């Protein structure tokens, strides 16, 4: 049986291209997910696929990095697939482990190394971009729930004796947000 595995890293990305290629390749069943390769959800989807496959099945992915986001996880997935008696077919890499020869094994390891290198380069570029943005004074991450003006007002209201619950209701935020805002204002003083 031909069993496909499709994955994208974020909810914003679409699976359509991968699903289309897997359909064209004749996959009878396709496991899919929209999650990071390092997430537990990806491991769960991959385990579902590995539990499902049987001896003689062919696991098909569009690219090798769809199996995981690190060389270790990719190689572990391939080993699990082989331990079930199935082979792996990578469409975009034109690689099939069906014949289990030394060349195919070397090519998988080499593809995994390059996939890991690509991810490491992306991480490095992202970190550089983040540092550059911080150096320019840009805010990184999620914006505070309350503006600076609202935080000042909340702080004054607390000094005037209002309770945490009352402040949370008044400013339409959670109690933990009120606590964090008060802590932030204390640090500024």
Short mmCIF file of C-alpha atoms in Angstrom, two decimals:
data_model
loop_
_atom_site.label_atom_id
_atom_site.label_comp_id
_atom_site.label_asym_id
_atom_site.label_seq_id
_atom_site.Cartn_x
_atom_site.Cartn_y
_atom_site.Cartn_z
CA UNK A 1 0.00 0.00 0.00
CA UNK A 2 1.20 3.53 -0.77
CA UNK A 3 0.89 5.72 2.36
CA UNK A 4 1.59 9.44 2.17
CA UNK A 5 2.77 11.86 4.83
CA UNK A 6 2.24 15.61 4.40
CA UNK A 7 3.18 18.31 6.89
CA UNK A 8 3.53 22.05 6.99
CA UNK A 9 5.16 23.96 9.82
CA UNK A 10 2.55 26.61 10.54
CA UNK A 11 -1.22 26.98 10.47
CA UNK A 12 -0.84 29.70 7.79
CA UNK A 13 0.84 27.35 5.31
CA UNK A 14 -1.25 25.13 3.06
CA UNK A 15 -0.98 21.40 2.45
CA UNK A 16 -2.58 21.52 -1.01
CA UNK A 17 0.64 21.18 -3.05
CA UNK A 18 1.88 18.22 -1.00
CA UNK A 19 -1.53 16.51 -0.99
CA UNK A 20 -1.83 16.95 -4.75
CA UNK A 21 1.61 15.39 -5.35
CA UNK A 22 0.83 12.49 -3.00
CA UNK A 23 -2.50 11.88 -4.78
CA UNK A 24 -0.75 11.94 -8.17
CA UNK A 25 1.75 9.41 -6.83
CA UNK A 26 -1.12 7.04 -6.01
CA UNK A 27 -1.25 7.24 -2.21
CA UNK A 28 -4.20 5.28 -0.88
CA UNK A 29 -4.01 6.89 2.57
CA UNK A 30 -2.41 10.17 3.60
CA UNK A 31 -1.48 11.27 7.11
CA UNK A 32 -1.26 15.03 7.42
CA UNK A 33 -0.79 17.85 9.84
CA UNK A 34 -0.11 21.55 10.26
CA UNK A 35 2.48 21.73 12.98
CA UNK A 36 6.14 22.35 13.56
CA UNK A 37 8.45 19.46 12.94
CA UNK A 38 9.68 19.77 16.49
CA UNK A 39 6.21 19.71 18.00
CA UNK A 40 4.72 16.78 19.85
CA UNK A 41 1.80 16.84 17.39
CA UNK A 42 4.19 16.06 14.54
CA UNK A 43 5.59 13.10 16.48
CA UNK A 44 2.02 11.89 17.08
CA UNK A 45 1.09 12.11 13.38
CA UNK A 46 4.29 10.34 12.41
CA UNK A 47 3.63 7.60 15.00
CA UNK A 48 0.09 7.17 13.63
CA UNK A 49 1.62 6.59 10.20
CA UNK A 50 4.27 4.20 11.53
CA UNK A 51 1.66 2.26 13.54
CA UNK A 52 -0.50 2.02 10.42
CA UNK A 53 2.08 0.78 7.90
CA UNK A 54 2.78 -2.90 7.32
CA UNK A 55 5.49 -5.01 5.76
CA UNK A 56 5.79 -4.18 2.07
CA UNK A 57 4.11 -0.76 2.28
CA UNK A 58 5.66 2.31 0.70
CA UNK A 59 5.75 5.58 2.67
CA UNK A 60 5.79 8.57 0.35
CA UNK A 61 6.78 12.15 1.24
CA UNK A 62 7.31 15.11 -1.05
CA UNK A 63 10.57 16.09 0.67
CA UNK A 64 12.75 14.41 3.27
CA UNK A 65 12.34 17.28 5.76
CA UNK A 66 8.60 16.56 5.99
CA UNK A 67 9.54 13.67 8.33
CA UNK A 68 11.13 15.95 10.93
CA UNK A 69 13.14 19.08 11.59
CA UNK A 70 16.41 17.56 12.72
CA UNK A 71 18.73 14.99 11.22
CA UNK A 72 18.24 12.78 14.27
CA UNK A 73 14.42 12.81 14.03
CA UNK A 74 14.50 12.18 10.27
CA UNK A 75 16.87 9.23 10.63
CA UNK A 76 14.79 7.81 13.51
CA UNK A 77 11.64 8.06 11.38
CA UNK A 78 13.34 6.29 8.49
CA UNK A 79 14.60 3.56 10.82
CA UNK A 80 11.08 3.08 12.24
CA UNK A 81 9.65 2.83 8.73
CA UNK A 82 12.27 0.25 7.76
CA UNK A 83 11.74 -1.70 11.01
CA UNK A 84 8.07 -2.13 10.00
CA UNK A 85 9.25 -3.65 6.71
CA UNK A 86 8.20 -0.63 4.65
CA UNK A 87 10.29 1.53 2.36
CA UNK A 88 10.49 5.30 1.97
CA UNK A 89 10.03 7.14 -1.31
CA UNK A 90 10.95 10.83 -1.50
CA UNK A 91 9.31 12.43 -4.53
CA UNK A 92 11.30 15.67 -4.80
CA UNK A 93 14.56 13.95 -3.95
CA UNK A 94 14.02 11.09 -6.39
CA UNK A 95 15.10 8.64 -3.72
CA UNK A 96 13.58 5.29 -2.90
CA UNK A 97 14.82 3.03 -0.12
CA UNK A 98 12.99 0.02 -1.56
CA UNK A 99 16.17 -1.61 -2.76
CA UNK A 100 17.97 -0.95 0.58
CA UNK A 101 21.40 -0.68 -1.03
CA UNK A 102 24.38 1.22 0.43
CA UNK A 103 23.95 4.04 -2.11
CA UNK A 104 20.34 4.68 -1.04
CA UNK A 105 21.38 4.68 2.64
CA UNK A 106 24.22 7.11 1.94
CA UNK A 107 21.91 9.38 -0.06
CA UNK A 108 19.35 9.49 2.77
CA UNK A 109 22.06 10.42 5.26
CA UNK A 110 23.40 13.05 2.89
CA UNK A 111 19.91 14.52 2.28
CA UNK A 112 19.37 14.60 6.03
CA UNK A 113 22.65 16.44 6.57
CA UNK A 114 21.72 19.06 3.98
CA UNK A 115 18.21 19.42 5.43
CA UNK A 116 19.78 20.01 8.86
CA UNK A 117 22.27 22.49 7.38
CA UNK A 118 19.43 24.41 5.73
CA UNK A 119 17.47 24.62 9.01
CA UNK A 120 20.58 25.72 10.91
CA UNK A 121 21.25 28.47 8.35
CA UNK A 122 17.64 29.66 8.61
CA UNK A 123 17.93 29.73 12.42
CA UNK A 124 21.15 31.72 12.22
CA UNK A 125 19.67 34.25 9.79
CA UNK A 126 16.56 34.60 11.93
CA UNK A 127 18.65 35.18 15.05
CA UNK A 128 20.73 37.81 13.23
CA UNK A 129 17.56 39.57 12.08
CA UNK A 130 16.17 39.51 15.60
CA UNK A 131 19.36 40.99 17.06
CA UNK A 132 19.42 43.69 14.41
CA UNK A 133 15.78 44.59 15.14
CA UNK A 134 16.49 44.74 18.89
CA UNK A 135 19.52 46.97 18.26
CA UNK A 136 17.22 49.34 16.35
CA UNK A 137 14.86 49.37 19.34
CA UNK A 138 12.07 47.38 17.75
CA UNK A 139 9.73 45.49 20.06
CA UNK A 140 10.03 41.72 19.75
CA UNK A 141 7.21 39.37 20.59
CA UNK A 142 3.68 40.00 21.60
CA UNK A 143 2.57 43.51 22.43
CA UNK A 144 1.38 44.22 25.99
CA UNK A 145 -2.37 43.92 26.55
CA UNK A 146 -2.46 47.47 27.91
CA UNK A 147 -0.91 50.60 26.49
CA UNK A 148 1.60 52.54 28.59
CA UNK A 149 -1.11 55.08 29.41
CA UNK A 150 -3.55 52.33 30.50
CA UNK A 151 -0.81 50.67 32.56
CA UNK A 152 -0.14 53.98 34.35
CA UNK A 153 -3.87 54.40 35.05
CA UNK A 154 -4.14 50.82 36.31
CA UNK A 155 -1.16 51.38 38.60
CA UNK A 156 -2.71 54.57 40.02
CA UNK A 157 -6.03 52.77 40.52
CA UNK A 158 -4.23 50.01 42.47
CA UNK A 159 -2.49 52.62 44.63
CA UNK A 160 -5.95 54.07 45.30
CA UNK A 161 -7.05 50.73 46.73
CA UNK A 162 -8.84 48.95 43.88
CA UNK A 163 -8.66 45.15 44.01
CA UNK A 164 -6.98 42.97 41.38
CA UNK A 165 -10.36 41.54 40.35
CA UNK A 166 -11.89 44.99 39.99
CA UNK A 167 -8.92 46.15 37.89
CA UNK A 168 -9.16 43.06 35.67
CA UNK A 169 -12.84 43.80 34.99
CA UNK A 170 -12.29 47.53 34.53
CA UNK A 171 -9.51 47.07 31.95
CA UNK A 172 -10.94 43.86 30.37
CA UNK A 173 -7.84 41.79 31.07
CA UNK A 174 -7.06 38.72 33.13
CA UNK A 175 -5.88 38.85 36.73
CA UNK A 176 -2.39 37.58 35.75
CA UNK A 177 -2.18 40.45 33.24
CA UNK A 178 -2.98 42.89 36.04
CA UNK A 179 -0.20 41.35 38.17
CA UNK A 180 2.32 41.52 35.30
CA UNK A 181 1.37 45.12 34.55
CA UNK A 182 1.80 46.11 38.20
CA UNK A 183 5.19 44.38 38.30
CA UNK A 184 6.24 46.18 35.10
CA UNK A 185 5.16 49.53 36.54
CA UNK A 186 7.02 48.83 39.80
CA UNK A 187 10.20 48.17 37.84
CA UNK A 188 9.83 51.49 36.04
CA UNK A 189 9.50 53.43 39.32
#
